[in-house]
mmCIF file of C-alpha atoms in Angstrom:
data_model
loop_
_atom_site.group_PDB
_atom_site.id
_atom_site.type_symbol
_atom_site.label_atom_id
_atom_site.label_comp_id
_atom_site.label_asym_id
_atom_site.label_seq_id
_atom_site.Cartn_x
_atom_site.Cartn_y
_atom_site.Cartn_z
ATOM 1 C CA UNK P 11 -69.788 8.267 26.242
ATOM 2 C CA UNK P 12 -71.511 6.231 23.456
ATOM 3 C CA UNK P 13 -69.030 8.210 21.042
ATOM 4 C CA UNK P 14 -69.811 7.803 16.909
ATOM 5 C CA UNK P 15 -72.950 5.724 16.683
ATOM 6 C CA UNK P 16 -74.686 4.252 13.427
ATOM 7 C CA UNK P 17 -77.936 2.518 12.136
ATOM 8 C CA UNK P 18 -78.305 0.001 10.452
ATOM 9 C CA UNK P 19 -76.197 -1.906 11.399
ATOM 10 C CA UNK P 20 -77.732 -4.509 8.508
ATOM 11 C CA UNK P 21 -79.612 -3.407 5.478
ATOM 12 C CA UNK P 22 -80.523 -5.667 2.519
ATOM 13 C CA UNK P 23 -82.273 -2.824 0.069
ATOM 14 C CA UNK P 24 -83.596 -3.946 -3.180
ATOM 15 C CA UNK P 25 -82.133 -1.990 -6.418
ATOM 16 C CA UNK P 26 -84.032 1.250 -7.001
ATOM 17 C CA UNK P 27 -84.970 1.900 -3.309
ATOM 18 C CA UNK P 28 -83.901 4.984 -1.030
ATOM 19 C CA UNK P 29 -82.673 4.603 2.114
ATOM 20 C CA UNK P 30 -80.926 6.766 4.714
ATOM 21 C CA UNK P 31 -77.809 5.851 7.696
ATOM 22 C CA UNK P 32 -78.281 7.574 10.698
ATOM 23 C CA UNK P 33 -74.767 8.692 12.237
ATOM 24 C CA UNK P 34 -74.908 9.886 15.501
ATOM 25 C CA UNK P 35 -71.908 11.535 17.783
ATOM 26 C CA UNK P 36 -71.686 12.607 21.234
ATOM 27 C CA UNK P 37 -68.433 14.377 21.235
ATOM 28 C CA UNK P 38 -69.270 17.679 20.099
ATOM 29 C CA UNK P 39 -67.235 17.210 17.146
ATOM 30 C CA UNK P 40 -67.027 20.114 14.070
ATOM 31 C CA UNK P 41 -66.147 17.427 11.438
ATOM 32 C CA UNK P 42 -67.814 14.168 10.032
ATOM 33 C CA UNK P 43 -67.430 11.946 7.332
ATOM 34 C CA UNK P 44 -68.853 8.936 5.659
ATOM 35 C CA UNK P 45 -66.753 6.641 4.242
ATOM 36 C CA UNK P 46 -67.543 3.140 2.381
ATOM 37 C CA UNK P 47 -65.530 -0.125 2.505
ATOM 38 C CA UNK P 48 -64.996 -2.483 -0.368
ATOM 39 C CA UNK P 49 -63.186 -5.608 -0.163
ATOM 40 C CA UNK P 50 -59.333 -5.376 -0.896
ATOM 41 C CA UNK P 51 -60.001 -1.276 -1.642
ATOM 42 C CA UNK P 52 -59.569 0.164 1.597
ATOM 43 C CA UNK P 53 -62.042 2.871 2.655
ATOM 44 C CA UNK P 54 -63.101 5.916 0.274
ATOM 45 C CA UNK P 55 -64.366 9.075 1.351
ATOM 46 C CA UNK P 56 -67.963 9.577 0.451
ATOM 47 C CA UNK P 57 -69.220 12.745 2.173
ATOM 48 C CA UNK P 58 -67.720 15.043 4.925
ATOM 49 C CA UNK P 59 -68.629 18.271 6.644
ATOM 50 C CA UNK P 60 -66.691 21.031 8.978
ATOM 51 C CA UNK P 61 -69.951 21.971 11.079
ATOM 52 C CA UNK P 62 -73.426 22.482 10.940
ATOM 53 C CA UNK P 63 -75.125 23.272 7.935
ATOM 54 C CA UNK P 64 -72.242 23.151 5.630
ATOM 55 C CA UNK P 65 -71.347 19.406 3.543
ATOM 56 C CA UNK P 66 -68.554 18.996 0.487
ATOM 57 C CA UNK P 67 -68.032 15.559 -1.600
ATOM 58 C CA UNK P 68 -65.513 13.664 -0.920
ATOM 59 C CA UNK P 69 -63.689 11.163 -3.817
ATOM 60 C CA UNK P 70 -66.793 9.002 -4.410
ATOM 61 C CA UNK P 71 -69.991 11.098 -3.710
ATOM 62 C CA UNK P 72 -71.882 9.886 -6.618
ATOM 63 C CA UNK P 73 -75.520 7.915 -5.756
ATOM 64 C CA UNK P 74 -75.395 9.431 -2.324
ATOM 65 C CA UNK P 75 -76.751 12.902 -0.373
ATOM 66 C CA UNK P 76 -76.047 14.171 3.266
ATOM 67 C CA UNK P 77 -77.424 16.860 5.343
ATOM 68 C CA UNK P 78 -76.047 18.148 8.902
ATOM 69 C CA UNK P 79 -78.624 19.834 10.058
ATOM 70 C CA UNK P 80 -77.099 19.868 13.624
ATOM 71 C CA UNK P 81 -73.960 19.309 15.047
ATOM 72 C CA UNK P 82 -74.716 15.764 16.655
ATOM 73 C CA UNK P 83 -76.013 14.122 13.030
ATOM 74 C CA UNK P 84 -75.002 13.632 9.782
ATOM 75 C CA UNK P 85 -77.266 11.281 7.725
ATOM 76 C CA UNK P 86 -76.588 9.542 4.410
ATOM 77 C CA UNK P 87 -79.079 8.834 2.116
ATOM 78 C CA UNK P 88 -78.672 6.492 -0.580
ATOM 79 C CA UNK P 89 -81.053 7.428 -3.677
ATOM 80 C CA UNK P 90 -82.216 4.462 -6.604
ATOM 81 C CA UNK P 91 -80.190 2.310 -4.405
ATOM 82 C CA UNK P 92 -77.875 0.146 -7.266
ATOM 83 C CA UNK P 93 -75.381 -2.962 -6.933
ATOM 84 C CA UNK P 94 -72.310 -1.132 -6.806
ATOM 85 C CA UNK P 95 -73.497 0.639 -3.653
ATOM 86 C CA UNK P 96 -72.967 -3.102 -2.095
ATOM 87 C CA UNK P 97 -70.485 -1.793 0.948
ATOM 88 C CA UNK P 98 -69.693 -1.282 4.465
ATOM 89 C CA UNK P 99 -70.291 2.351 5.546
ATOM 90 C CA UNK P 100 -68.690 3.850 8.271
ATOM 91 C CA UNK P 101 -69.114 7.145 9.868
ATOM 92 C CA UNK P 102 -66.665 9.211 11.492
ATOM 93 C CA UNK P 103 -65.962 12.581 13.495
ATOM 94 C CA UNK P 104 -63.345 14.771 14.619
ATOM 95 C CA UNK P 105 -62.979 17.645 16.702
ATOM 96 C CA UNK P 106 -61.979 19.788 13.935
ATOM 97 C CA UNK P 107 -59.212 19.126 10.527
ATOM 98 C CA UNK P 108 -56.472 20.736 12.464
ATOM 99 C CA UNK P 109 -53.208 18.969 13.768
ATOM 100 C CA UNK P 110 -54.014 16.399 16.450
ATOM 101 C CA UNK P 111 -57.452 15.714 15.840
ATOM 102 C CA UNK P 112 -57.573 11.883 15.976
ATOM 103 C CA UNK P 113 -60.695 10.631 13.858
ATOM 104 C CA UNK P 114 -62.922 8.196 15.478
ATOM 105 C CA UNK P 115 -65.231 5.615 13.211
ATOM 106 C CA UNK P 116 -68.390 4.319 13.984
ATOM 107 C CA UNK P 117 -68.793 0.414 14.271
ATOM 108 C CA UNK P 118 -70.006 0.050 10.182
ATOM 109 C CA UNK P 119 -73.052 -0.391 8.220
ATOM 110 C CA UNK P 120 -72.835 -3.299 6.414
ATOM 111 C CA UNK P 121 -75.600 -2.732 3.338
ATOM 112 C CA UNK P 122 -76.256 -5.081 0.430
ATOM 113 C CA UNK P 123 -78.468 -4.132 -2.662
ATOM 114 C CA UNK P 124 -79.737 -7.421 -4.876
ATOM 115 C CA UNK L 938 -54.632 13.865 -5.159
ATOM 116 C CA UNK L 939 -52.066 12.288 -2.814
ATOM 117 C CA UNK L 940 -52.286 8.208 -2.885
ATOM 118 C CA UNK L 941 -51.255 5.462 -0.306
ATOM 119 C CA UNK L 942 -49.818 2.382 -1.126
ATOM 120 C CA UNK L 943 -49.422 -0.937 1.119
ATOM 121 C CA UNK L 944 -47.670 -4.017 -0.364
ATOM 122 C CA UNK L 945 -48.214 -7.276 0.376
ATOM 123 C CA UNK L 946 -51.846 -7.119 0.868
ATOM 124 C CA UNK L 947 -52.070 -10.472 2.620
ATOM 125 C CA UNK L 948 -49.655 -11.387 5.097
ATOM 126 C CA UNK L 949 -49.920 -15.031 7.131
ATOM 127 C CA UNK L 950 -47.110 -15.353 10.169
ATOM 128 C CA UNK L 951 -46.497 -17.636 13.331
ATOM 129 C CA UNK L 952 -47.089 -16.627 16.735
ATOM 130 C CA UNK L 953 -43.801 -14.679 17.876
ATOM 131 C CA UNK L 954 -43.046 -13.867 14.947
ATOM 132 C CA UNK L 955 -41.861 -10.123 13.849
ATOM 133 C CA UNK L 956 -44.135 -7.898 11.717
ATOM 134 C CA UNK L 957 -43.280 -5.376 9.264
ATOM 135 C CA UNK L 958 -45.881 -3.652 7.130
ATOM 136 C CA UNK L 959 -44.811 -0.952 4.394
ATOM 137 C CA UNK L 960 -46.836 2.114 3.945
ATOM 138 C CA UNK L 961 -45.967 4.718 1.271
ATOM 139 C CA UNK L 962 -47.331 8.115 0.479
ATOM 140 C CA UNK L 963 -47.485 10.244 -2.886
ATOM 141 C CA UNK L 964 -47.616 13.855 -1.100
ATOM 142 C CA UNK L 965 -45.137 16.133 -1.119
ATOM 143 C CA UNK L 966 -46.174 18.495 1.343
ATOM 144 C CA UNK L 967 -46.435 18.199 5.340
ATOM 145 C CA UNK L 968 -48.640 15.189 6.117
ATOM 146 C CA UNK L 969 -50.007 13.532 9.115
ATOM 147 C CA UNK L 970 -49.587 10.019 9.167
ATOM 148 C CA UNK L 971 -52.088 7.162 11.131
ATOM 149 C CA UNK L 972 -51.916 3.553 11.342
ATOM 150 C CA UNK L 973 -55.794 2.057 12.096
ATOM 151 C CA UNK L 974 -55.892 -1.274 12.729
ATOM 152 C CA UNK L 975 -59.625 -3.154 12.276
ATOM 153 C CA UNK L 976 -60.104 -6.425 14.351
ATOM 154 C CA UNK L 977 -62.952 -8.747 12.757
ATOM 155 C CA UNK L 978 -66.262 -7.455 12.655
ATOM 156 C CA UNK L 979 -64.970 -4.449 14.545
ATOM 157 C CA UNK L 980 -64.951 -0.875 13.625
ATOM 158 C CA UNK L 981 -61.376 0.837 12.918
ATOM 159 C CA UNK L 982 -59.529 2.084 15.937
ATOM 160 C CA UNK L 983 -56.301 4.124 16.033
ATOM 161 C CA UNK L 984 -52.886 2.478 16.388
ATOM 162 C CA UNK L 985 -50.522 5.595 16.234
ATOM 163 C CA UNK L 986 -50.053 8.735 14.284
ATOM 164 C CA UNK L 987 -47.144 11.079 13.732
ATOM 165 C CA UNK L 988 -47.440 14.472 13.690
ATOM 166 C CA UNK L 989 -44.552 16.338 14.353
ATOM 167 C CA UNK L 990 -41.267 15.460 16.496
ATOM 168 C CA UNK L 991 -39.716 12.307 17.053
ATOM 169 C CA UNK L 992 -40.332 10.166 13.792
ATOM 170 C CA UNK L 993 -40.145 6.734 15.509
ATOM 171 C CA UNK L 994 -44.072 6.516 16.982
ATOM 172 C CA UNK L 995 -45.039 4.180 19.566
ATOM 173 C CA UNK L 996 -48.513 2.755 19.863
ATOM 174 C CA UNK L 997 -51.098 0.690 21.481
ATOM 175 C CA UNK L 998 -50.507 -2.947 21.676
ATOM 176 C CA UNK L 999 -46.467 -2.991 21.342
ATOM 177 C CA UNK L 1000 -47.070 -1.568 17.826
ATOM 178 C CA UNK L 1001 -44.241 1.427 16.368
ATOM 179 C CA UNK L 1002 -43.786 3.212 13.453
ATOM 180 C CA UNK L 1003 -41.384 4.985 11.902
ATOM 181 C CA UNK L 1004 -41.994 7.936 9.919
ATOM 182 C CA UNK L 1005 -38.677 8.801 6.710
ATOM 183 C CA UNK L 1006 -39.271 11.848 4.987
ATOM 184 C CA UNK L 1007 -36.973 11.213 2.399
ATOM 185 C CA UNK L 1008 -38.541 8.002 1.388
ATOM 186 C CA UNK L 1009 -42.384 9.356 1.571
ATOM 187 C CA UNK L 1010 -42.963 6.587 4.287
ATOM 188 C CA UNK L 1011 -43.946 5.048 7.227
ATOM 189 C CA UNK L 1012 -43.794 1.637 7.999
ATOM 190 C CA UNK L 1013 -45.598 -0.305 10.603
ATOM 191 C CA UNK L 1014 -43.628 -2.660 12.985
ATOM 192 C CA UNK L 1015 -44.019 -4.862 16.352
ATOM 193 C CA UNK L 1016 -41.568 -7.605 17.439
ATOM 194 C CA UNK L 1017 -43.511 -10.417 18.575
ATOM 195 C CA UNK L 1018 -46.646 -10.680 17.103
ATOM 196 C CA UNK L 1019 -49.412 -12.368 18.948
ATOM 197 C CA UNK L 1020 -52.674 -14.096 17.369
ATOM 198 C CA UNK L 1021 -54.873 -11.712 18.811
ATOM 199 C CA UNK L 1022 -53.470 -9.108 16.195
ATOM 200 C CA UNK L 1023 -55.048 -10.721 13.674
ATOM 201 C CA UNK L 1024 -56.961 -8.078 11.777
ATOM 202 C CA UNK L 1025 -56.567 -5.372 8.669
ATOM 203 C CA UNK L 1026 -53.908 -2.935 8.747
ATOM 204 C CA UNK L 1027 -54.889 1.019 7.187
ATOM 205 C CA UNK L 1028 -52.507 3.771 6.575
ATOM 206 C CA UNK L 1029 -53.270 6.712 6.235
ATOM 207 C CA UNK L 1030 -52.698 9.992 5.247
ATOM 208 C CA UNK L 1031 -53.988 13.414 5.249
ATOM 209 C CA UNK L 1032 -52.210 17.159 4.152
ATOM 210 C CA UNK L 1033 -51.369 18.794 7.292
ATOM 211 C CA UNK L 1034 -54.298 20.916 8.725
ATOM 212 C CA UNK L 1035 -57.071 18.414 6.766
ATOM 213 C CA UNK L 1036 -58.353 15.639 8.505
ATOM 214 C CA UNK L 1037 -59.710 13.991 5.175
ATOM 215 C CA UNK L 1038 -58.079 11.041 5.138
ATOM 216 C CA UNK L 1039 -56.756 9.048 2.509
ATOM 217 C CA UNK L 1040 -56.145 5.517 2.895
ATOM 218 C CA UNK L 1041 -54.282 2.792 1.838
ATOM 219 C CA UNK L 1042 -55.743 -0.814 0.228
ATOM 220 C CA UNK L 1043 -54.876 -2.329 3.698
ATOM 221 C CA UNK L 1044 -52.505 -5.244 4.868
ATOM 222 C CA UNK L 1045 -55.144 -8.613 5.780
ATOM 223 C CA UNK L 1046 -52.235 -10.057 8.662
ATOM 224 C CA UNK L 1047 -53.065 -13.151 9.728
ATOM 225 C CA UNK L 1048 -51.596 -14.757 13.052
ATOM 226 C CA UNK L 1049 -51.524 -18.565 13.496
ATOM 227 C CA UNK L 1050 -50.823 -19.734 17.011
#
């Protein structure tokens, strides 16, 4: 059970090019989420969706698109990639929002944009 | 919005030592409450949470929390701390029934044998 998977797991992108994270799970999970990671800021919610075919923005959703086309995937694409998109992303599921439902991350992307 | 705060961002202790690490919350309503913990170079993984019931929360590694209403918090503790739980500390908080998490600025603990 591979659980929440992601690629990249490095990405140096040069400012002004597109790019996309894959995010995998194998859980059969309703809900996912993106989430980035700046130093000293804890994590911020990018992206999320409750199931197939249906995505809502999160606090910081601005530079950034997602699709979940099936239940397994939810990509993030990164448009005119700029500095302040410098960040670890991580990827997350859960079964669905109700009580209980632990989240579980993926391992990171760690992208840098010069 | 509700908003988590954590103090103290970096904390340095001895081997043995005890381990407290405040967490507050701005929401007024019924929350769920999580403590991730994320080792270096490792992904986040899932301490405890509190849900409902008893508000003193055991977890993985000797780790407890314990969860006061009246005070909007819920504070991470373990007795002994070992330098293998050196890593950064997340709260975190979400309205009950919505899983999208808010989190805290985190708590960088270091451990020196």
């Amino acid at each position: 059970n591979a659980g929440v998977t992601q690629t990249p797991k490095f990405r140096i992108l040069k400012i002004g090019q597109s790019m996309t994270l894959q995010c995998t799970q194998d859980m059969n999970h309703n809900y996912m989420y993106w989430y980035r990671q700046d130093p000293g800021m804890g994590l911020k919610l990018i992206y999320y969706s409750v199931g197939a075919g249906i995505t809502d923005k999160g606090e910081v959703p601005n530079g950034y698109n997602v699709s979940r086309s099936t239940t397994e995937d939810f990509p993030l694409r990164l448009e005119l990639a700029a500095p302040s998109q410098t960040s670890v992303y991580f990827c997350a599921s859960s079964r669905t929002g109700g009580t209980g439902n632990t989240i579980y991350f993926g391992e990171g992307s760690w992208l840098t944009v010069v | 919005a509700q908003s988590v705060s954590q103090h103290n961002h970096h904390v340095i202790l001895s081997e043995a030592a005890s381990l407290e690490l405040g967490c507050n919350y701005s929401y007024g309503g019924t929350v769920n409450l999580f403590w991730y913990v994320q080792y270096p170079g490792q992904h986040l993984q899932l301490l405890l949470k509190y849900f409902s019931g008893d508000p003193l929360v055991k977890g993985i590694k000797g780790f407890e929390a314990e969860f006061i209403k009246s005070k909007f918090s819920f504070n991470l503790r373990k007795p002994s701390v070992q330098w293998s739980d050196t890593a950064e500390y997340f709260c975190a908080v979400t309205p009950y029934g919505n899983n999208r998490l808010a989190f805290g600025k985190g708590n960088q603990v270091v451990v020196i044998p």
